[in-house]
Short mmCIF file of C-alpha atoms in Angstrom, two decimals:
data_model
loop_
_atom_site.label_atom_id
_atom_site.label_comp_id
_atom_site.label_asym_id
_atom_site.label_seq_id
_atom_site.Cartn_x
_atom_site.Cartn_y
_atom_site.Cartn_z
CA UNK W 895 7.83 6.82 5.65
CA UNK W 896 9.37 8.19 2.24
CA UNK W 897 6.77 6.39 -0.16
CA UNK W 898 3.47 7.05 3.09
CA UNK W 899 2.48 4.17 2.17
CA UNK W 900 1.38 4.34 -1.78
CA UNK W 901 -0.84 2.56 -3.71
CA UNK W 902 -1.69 1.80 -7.58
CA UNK W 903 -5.39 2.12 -7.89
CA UNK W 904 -5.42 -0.71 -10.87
CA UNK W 905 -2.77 -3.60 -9.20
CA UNK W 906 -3.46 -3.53 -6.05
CA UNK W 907 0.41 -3.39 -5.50
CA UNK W 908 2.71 -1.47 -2.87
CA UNK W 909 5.28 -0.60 -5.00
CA UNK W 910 7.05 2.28 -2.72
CA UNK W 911 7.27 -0.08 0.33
CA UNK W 912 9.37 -2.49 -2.35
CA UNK W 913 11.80 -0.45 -4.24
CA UNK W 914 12.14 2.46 -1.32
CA UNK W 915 13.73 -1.12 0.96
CA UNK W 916 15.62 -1.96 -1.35
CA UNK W 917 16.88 1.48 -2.47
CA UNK W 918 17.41 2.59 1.24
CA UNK W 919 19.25 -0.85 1.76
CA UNK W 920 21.64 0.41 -0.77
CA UNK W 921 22.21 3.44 1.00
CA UNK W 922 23.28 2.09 3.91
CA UNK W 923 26.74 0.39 2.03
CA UNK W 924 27.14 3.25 -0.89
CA UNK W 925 26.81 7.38 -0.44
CA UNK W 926 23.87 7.76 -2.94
CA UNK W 927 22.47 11.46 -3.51
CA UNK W 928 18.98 12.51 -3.56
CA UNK W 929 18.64 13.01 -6.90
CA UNK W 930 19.50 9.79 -7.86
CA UNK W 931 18.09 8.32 -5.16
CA UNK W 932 14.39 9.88 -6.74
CA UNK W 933 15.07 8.99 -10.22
CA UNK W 934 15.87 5.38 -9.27
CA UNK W 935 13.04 5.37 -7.44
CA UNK W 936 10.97 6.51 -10.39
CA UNK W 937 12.27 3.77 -12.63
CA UNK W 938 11.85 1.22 -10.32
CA UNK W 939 7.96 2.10 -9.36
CA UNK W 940 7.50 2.03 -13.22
CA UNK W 941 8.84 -1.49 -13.87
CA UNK W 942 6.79 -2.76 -10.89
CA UNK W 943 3.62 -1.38 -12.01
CA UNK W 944 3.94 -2.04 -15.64
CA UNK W 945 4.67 -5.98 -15.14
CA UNK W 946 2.17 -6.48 -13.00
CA UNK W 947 -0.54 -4.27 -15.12
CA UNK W 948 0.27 -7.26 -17.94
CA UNK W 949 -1.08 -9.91 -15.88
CA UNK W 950 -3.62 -8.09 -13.84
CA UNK W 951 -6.25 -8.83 -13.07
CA UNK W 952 -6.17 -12.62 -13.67
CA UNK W 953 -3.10 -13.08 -11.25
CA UNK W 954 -4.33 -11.18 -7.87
CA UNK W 955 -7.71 -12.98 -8.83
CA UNK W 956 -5.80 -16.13 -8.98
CA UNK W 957 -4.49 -15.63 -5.52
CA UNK W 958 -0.95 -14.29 -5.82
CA UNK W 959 -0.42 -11.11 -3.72
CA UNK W 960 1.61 -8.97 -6.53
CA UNK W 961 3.24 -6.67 -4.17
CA UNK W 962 5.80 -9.22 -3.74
CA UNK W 963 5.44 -11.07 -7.26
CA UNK W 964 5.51 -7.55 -9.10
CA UNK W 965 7.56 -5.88 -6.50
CA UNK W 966 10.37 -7.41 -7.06
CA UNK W 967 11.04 -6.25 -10.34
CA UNK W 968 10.54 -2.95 -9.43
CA UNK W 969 13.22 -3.54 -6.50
CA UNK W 970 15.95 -4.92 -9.19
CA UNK W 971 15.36 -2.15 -12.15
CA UNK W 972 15.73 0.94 -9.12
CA UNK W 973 18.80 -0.96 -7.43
CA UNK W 974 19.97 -2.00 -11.15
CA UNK W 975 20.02 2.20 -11.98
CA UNK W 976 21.82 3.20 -8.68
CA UNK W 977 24.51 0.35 -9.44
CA UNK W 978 24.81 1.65 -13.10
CA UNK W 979 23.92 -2.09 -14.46
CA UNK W 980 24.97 -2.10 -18.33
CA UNK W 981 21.97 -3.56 -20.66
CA UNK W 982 22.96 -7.04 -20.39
CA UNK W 983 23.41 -6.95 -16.42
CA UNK W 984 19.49 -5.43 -15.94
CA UNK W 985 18.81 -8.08 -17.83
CA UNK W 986 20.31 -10.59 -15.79
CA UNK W 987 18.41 -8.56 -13.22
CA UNK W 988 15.39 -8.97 -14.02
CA UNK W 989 15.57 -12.37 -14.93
CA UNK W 990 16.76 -13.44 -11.28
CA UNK W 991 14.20 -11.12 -10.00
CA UNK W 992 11.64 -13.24 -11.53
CA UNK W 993 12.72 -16.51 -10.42
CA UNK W 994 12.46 -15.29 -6.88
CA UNK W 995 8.80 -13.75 -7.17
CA UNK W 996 6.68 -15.10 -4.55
CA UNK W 997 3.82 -13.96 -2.05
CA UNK W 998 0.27 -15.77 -1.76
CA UNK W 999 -3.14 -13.97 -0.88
CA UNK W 1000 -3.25 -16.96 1.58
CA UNK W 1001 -1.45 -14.90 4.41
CA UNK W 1002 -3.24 -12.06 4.04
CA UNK W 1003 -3.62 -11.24 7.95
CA UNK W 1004 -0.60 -13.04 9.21
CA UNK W 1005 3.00 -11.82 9.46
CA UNK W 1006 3.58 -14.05 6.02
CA UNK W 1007 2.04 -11.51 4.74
CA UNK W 1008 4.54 -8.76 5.28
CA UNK W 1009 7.20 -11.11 4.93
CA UNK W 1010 6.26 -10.85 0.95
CA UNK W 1011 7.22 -6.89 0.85
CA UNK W 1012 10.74 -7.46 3.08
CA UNK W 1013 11.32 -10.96 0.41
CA UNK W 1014 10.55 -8.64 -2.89
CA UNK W 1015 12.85 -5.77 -1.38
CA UNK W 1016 15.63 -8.05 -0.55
CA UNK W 1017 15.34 -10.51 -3.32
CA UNK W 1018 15.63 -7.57 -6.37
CA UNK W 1019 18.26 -6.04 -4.40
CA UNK W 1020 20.32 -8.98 -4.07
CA UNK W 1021 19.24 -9.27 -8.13
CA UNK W 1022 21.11 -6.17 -9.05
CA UNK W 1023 24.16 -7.08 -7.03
CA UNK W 1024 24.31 -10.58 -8.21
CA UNK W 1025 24.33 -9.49 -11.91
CA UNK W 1026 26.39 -6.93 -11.04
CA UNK W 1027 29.03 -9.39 -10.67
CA UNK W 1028 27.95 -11.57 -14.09
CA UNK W 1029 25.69 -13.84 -12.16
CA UNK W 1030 24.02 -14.53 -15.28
CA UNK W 1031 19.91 -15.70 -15.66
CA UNK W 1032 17.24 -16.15 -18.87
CA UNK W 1033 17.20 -13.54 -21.02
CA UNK W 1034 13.72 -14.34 -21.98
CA UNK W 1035 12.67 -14.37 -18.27
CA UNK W 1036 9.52 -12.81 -18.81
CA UNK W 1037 8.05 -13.28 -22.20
CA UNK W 1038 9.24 -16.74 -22.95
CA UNK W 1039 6.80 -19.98 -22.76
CA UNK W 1040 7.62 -20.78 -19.34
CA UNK W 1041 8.67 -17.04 -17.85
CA UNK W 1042 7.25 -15.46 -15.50
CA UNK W 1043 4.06 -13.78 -17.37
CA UNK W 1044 3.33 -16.80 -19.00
CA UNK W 1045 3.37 -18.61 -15.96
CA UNK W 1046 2.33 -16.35 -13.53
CA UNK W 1047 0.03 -14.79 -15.63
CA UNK W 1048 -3.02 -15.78 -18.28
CA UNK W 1049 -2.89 -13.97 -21.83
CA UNK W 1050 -0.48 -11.23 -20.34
CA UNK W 1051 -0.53 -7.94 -22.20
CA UNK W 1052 2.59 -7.46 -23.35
CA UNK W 1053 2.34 -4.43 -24.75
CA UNK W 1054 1.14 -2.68 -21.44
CA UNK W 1055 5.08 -2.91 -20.69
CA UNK W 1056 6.30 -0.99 -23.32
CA UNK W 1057 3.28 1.52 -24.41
CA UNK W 1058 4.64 5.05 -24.21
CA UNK W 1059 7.84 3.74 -22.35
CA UNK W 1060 9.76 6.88 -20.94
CA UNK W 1061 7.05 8.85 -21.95
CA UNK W 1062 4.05 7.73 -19.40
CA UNK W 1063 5.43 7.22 -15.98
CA UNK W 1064 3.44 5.14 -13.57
CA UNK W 1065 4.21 6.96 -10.64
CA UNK W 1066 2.17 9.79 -11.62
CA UNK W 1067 -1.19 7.77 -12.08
CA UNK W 1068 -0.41 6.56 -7.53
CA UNK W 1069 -2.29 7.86 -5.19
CA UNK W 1070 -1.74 8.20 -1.42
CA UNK W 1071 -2.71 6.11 1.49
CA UNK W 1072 -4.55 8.21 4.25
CA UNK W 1073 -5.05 4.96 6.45
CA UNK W 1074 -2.63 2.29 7.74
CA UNK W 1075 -4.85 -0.61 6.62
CA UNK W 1076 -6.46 -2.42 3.56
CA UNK W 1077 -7.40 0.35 0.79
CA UNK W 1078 -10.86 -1.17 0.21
CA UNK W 1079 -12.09 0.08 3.57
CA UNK W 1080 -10.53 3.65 3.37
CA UNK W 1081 -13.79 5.29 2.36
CA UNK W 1082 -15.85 3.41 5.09
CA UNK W 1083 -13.47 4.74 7.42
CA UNK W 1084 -13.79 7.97 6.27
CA UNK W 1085 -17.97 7.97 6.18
CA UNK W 1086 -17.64 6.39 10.53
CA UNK W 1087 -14.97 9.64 11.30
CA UNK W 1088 -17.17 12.35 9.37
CA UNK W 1089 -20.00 11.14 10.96
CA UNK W 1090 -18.65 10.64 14.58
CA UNK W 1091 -17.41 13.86 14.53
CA UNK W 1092 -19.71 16.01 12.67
CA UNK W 1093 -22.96 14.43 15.08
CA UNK W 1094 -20.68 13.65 18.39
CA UNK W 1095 -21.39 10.45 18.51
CA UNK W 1096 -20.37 8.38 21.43
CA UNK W 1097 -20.87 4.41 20.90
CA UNK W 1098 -23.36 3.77 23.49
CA UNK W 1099 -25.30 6.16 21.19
CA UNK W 1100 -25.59 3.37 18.29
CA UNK W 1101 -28.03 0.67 17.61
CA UNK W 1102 -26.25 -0.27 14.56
CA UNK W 1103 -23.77 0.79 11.48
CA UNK W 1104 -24.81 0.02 8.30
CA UNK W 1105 -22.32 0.05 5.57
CA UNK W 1106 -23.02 -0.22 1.82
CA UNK W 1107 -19.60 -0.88 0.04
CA UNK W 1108 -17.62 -2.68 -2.72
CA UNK W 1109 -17.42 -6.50 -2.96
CA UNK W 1110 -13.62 -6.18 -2.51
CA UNK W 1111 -14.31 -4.83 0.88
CA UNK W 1112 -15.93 -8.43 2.20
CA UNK W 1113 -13.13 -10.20 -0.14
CA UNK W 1114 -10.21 -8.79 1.12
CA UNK W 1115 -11.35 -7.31 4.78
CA UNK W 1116 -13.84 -9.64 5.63
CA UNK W 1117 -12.74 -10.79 8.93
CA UNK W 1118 -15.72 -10.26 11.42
CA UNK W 1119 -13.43 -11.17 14.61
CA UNK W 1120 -10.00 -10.18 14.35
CA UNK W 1121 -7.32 -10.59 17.03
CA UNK W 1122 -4.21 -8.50 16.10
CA UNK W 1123 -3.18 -5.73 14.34
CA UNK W 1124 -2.12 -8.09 11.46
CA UNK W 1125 -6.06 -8.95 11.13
CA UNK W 1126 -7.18 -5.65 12.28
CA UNK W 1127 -6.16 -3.82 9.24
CA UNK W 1128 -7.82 -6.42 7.24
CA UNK W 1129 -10.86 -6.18 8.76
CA UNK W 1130 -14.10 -3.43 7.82
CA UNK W 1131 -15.47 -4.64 11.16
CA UNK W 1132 -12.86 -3.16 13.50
CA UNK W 1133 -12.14 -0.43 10.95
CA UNK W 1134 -15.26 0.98 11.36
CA UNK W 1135 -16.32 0.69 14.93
CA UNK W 1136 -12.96 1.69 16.11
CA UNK W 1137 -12.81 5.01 13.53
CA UNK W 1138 -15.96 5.81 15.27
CA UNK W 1139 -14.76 5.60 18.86
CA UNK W 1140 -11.31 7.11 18.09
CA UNK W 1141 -12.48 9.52 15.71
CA UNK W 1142 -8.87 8.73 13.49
CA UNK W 1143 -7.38 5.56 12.44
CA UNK W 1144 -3.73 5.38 12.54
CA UNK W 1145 -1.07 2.57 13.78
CA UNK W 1146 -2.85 3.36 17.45
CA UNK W 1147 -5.94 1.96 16.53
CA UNK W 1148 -4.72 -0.66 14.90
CA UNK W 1149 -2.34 -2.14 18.27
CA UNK W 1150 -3.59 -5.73 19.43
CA UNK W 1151 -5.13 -3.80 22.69
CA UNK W 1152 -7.38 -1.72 20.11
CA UNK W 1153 -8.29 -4.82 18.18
CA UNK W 1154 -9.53 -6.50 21.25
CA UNK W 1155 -11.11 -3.24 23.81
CA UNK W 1156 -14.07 -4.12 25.16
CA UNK W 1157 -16.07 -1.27 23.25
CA UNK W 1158 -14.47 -1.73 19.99
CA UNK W 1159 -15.15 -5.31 20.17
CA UNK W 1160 -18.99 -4.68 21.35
CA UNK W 1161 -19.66 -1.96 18.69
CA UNK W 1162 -18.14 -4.18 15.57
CA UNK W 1163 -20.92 -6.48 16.57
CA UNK W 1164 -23.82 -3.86 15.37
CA UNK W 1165 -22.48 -3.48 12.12
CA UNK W 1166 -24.36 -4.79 9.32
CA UNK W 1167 -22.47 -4.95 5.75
CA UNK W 1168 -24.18 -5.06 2.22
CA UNK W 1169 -22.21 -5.43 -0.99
CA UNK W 1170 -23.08 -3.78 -3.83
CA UNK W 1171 -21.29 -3.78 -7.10
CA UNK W 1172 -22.86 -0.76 -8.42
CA UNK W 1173 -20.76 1.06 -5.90
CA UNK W 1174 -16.94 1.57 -7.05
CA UNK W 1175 -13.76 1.10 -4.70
CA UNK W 1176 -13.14 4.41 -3.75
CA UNK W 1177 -17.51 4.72 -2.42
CA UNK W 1178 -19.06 3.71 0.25
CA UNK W 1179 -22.38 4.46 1.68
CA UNK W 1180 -22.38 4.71 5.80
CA UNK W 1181 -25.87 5.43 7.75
CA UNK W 1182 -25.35 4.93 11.49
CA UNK W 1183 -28.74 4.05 13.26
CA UNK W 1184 -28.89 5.85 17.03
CA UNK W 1185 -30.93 4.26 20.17
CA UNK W 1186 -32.97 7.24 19.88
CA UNK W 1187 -34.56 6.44 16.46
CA UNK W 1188 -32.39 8.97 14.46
CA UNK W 1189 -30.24 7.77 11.49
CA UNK W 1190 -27.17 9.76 10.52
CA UNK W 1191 -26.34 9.19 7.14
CA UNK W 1192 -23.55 9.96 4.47
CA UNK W 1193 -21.98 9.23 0.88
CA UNK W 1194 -18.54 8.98 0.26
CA UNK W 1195 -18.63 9.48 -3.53
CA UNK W 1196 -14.97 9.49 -3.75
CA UNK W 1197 -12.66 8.74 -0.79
CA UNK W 1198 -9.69 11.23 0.00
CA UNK W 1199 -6.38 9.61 -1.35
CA UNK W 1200 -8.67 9.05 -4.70
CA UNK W 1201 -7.07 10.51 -8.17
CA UNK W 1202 -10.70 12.62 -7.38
CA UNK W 1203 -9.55 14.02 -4.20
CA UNK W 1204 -5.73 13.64 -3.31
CA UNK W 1205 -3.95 14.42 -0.24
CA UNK W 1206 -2.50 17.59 0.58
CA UNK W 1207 0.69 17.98 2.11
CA UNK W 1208 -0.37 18.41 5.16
CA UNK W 1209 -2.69 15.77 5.34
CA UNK W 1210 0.49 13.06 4.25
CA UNK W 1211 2.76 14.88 7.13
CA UNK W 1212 -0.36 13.71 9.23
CA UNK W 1213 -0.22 10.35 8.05
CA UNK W 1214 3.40 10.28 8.69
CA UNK W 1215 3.33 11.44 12.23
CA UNK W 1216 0.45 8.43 13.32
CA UNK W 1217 2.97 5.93 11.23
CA UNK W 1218 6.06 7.14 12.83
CA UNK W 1219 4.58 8.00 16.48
CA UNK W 1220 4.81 4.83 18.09
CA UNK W 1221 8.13 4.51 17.47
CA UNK W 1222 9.90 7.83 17.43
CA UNK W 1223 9.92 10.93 19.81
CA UNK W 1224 8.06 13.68 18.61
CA UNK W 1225 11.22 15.89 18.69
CA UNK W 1226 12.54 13.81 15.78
CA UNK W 1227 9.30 13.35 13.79
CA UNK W 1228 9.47 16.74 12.13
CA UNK W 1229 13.32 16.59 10.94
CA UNK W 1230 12.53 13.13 9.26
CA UNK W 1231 9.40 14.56 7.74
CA UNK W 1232 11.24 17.74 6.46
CA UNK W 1233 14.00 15.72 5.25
CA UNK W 1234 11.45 13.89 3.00
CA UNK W 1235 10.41 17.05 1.34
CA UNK W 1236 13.84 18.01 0.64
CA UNK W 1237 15.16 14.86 -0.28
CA UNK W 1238 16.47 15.82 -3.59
CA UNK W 1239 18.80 17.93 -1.95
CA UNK W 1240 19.94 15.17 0.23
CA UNK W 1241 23.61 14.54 -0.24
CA UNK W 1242 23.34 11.54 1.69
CA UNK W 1243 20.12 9.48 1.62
CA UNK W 1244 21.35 7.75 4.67
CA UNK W 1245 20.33 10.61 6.25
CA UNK W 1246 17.02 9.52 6.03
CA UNK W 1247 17.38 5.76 7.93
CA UNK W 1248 19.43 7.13 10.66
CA UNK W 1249 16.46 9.98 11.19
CA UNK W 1250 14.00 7.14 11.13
CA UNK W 1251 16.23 4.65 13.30
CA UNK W 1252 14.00 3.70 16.57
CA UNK W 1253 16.85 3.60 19.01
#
C-alpha cells in the first residue's frame, strides 16, 4: 500500500515492495517516526536500484528475477539506517545481504515467485540485525572476483553505483503502477478500457482484438491460458479481454474466478498479438474488430504511470482502494490512505500495519 506498487522503468525491479517489508517489519519491534521512516526508505530504494542498474541488463536477461537479487540490498541499507549501523556494520550488511540474493525468472506465475519479494525483505532485514550484533561477512562482497556483481553479473558497471552518489536519488527517476499485474501489459490494458468505454463495447460485440506491442509483452506475459491469479497477471491474454469486459483491472479481475469466467475465457481466444520492436514498453497499438465490420482503433503513445504521463493523486488513491478492497472495509480504506499522505508526520509508523491489518 505505502510504495502502490512502484516500479524502475530500467531494472525491472520492485524495490518499494522490498525495503517498505522490511522497514515496516522493523516497526513492528521499535517506535520509528515518519521521518525517518521516509528517509530510510529513500536510501534503501537507492541502493537497490543502483546495484542492480550495474548488472542490468545481462542479469534479468540471464534469468534472475532482480527484485529479490537487487532487493535485498536495498532491504539491508534502509533497515541498516533505521538501526544506526556504523560504517563497518553496513558493510557487514551488505555483504550478508548478498550471500542471500536469490529469485529465478523460472517462477514467474507461481507463488515462488512472490516468495522472492517476502525472501529479499526478510533476508536484508535479518542482514542489518545480524551485523548489528558483529555478525561479520566479506568486505569485498560485491566488487571482488567472486562477489556478487562479478558473479551475478557480466562486465558490471561499477561506476553506475557511485555516479553522483547523494546527489542523484533513484527514487525520483520511479514511476507508479496503475495496474496490479506485469508492467509490460499496462498500456494494452489501457488501449482495451479506453476503447470499451469510449465505444460501449460489450464482448459479444467483438470478432477479434488485435494488439500490436513490445516483445517483452510475449516474453514476460505470454501465457495464452492461464488458471490463477498468479498466471493471470502474467498474462496479455486475460489482461486484455477481461479490461474490456470489466472496464478496470484491479485485484478483482485478477481472482482465480475472473481468470477462468466463461466470457473472459471465450473473448481471450479472439485476440491476436503481433510484436514489434519498433514499438517501446510504455506503447501499444490496440484495434478491436466488431461483428458488424467496424474496427475501433487506438494508440497508446505513452501509457499513464510513464515518466510521460504520471499518476495523479487521485488516480494512486484509486489504485489503492482496488489493492486494499478485497481485504479491508471501506470504512477503513480512507484512514490508511490518508495516513500514507501524512506519513511524515507519523509518530508511529506502526500506525500504518495496524490500519492495514485484515482482521
Amino acid at each position: 500500500v505505502l510504495s502502490f506498487s512502484d516500479t524502475h522503468p530500467a531494472t525491472l525491479m520492485h524495490p518499494g515492495g522490498v525495503v517498505g517489508c522490511a522497514l515496516l517489519g522493523l516497526a513492528e519491534r521499535d517506535h520509528i517516526n515518519g521521518a525517518d521512516f521516509l528517509h530510510a526508505l529513500i536510501v534503501g530504494y537507492d541502493v537497490g536500484c543502483r546495484i542492480g542498474l550495474s548488472i542490468y541488463p545481462w542479469h534479468y536477461n540471464r534469468g534472475w528475477h532482480i527484485t529479490g537479487t537487487a532487493g535485498i540490498f536495498g532491504a539491508a541499507a534502509a533497515a541498516g539506517r533505521l538501526l544506526k549501523l556504523n560504517e563497518q556494520q553496513m558493510t557487514w550488511a551488505l555483504g550478508i545481504a548478498a550471500t542471500q540474493a536469490a529469485g529465478l525468472r523460472e517462477m514467474f506465475g507461481s507463488m515462488s515467485k512472490n516468495l522472492h519479494i517476502g525472501r529479499a525483505a526478510q533476508g536484508g532485514l535479518m542482514a542489518a540485525l545480524l551485523a548489528q550484533k558483529g555478525y561479520t561477512s566479506s568486505g569485498q562482497s560485491l566488487e571482488a572476483k567472486r562477489g556478487y556483481l562479478n558473479v551475478l553479473g557480466e562486465a558490471p558497471k561499477l561506476d553506475v553505483i557511485l555516479s553522483e552518489l547523494n546527489q542523484r536519488w533513484e527514487i525520483a527517476t520511479n514511476t507508479y503502477k496503475p495496474y496490479p499485474c506485469g508492467v509490460v501489459i499496462h498500456p494494452i490494458i489501457e488501449g482495451c478500457v479506453t476503447l470499451a468505454v469510449q465505444h460501449d463495447i460489450a464482448p459479444a460485440m467483438v470478432e477479434k482484438i488485435a494488439l500490436r506491442c513490445n516483445p517483452l509483452v510475449i516474453e514476460l506475459c505470454g501465457k495464452q491460458t492461464p488458471r490463477d491469479t498468479l498466471e493471470g497477471k502474467l498474462s496479455v491474454f486475460h489482461s486484455a479481454a477481461a479490461s474490456v469486459i470489466a472496464r478496470r483491472m484491479g485485484e478483482r479481475e485478477y481472482s482465480a474466478e475472473m481468470v477462468n469466467r466463461a466470457d473472459v475465457v471465450a473473448l481471450r481466444g479472439k485476440i491476436e498479438v503481433t510484436v514489434d520492436p519498433a514499438i517501446r514498453e510504455d506503447e501499444t497499438d490496440v484495434t478491436i474488430h466488431l461483428n458488424n465490420g467496424k474496427k475501433m482503433h487506438t494508440h497508446i503513445d505513452h501509457v499513464i504511470g510513464s515518466e510521460q504521463r504520471p499518476m495523479s493523486d487521485k488516480d494512486m488513491e484509486a489504485k489503492c482502494h482496488g489493492l486494499v478492497e478485497t481485504v479491508l472495509p471501506q470504512e477503513r480504506i480512507m484512514p490508511l490512505v490518508d495516513a500514507c499522505w501524512n506519513i511524515d508526520k507519523l509518530a508511529d509508523v506502526a500506525t500504518l500495519t495496524q490500519l492495514a491489518a485484515a482482521s
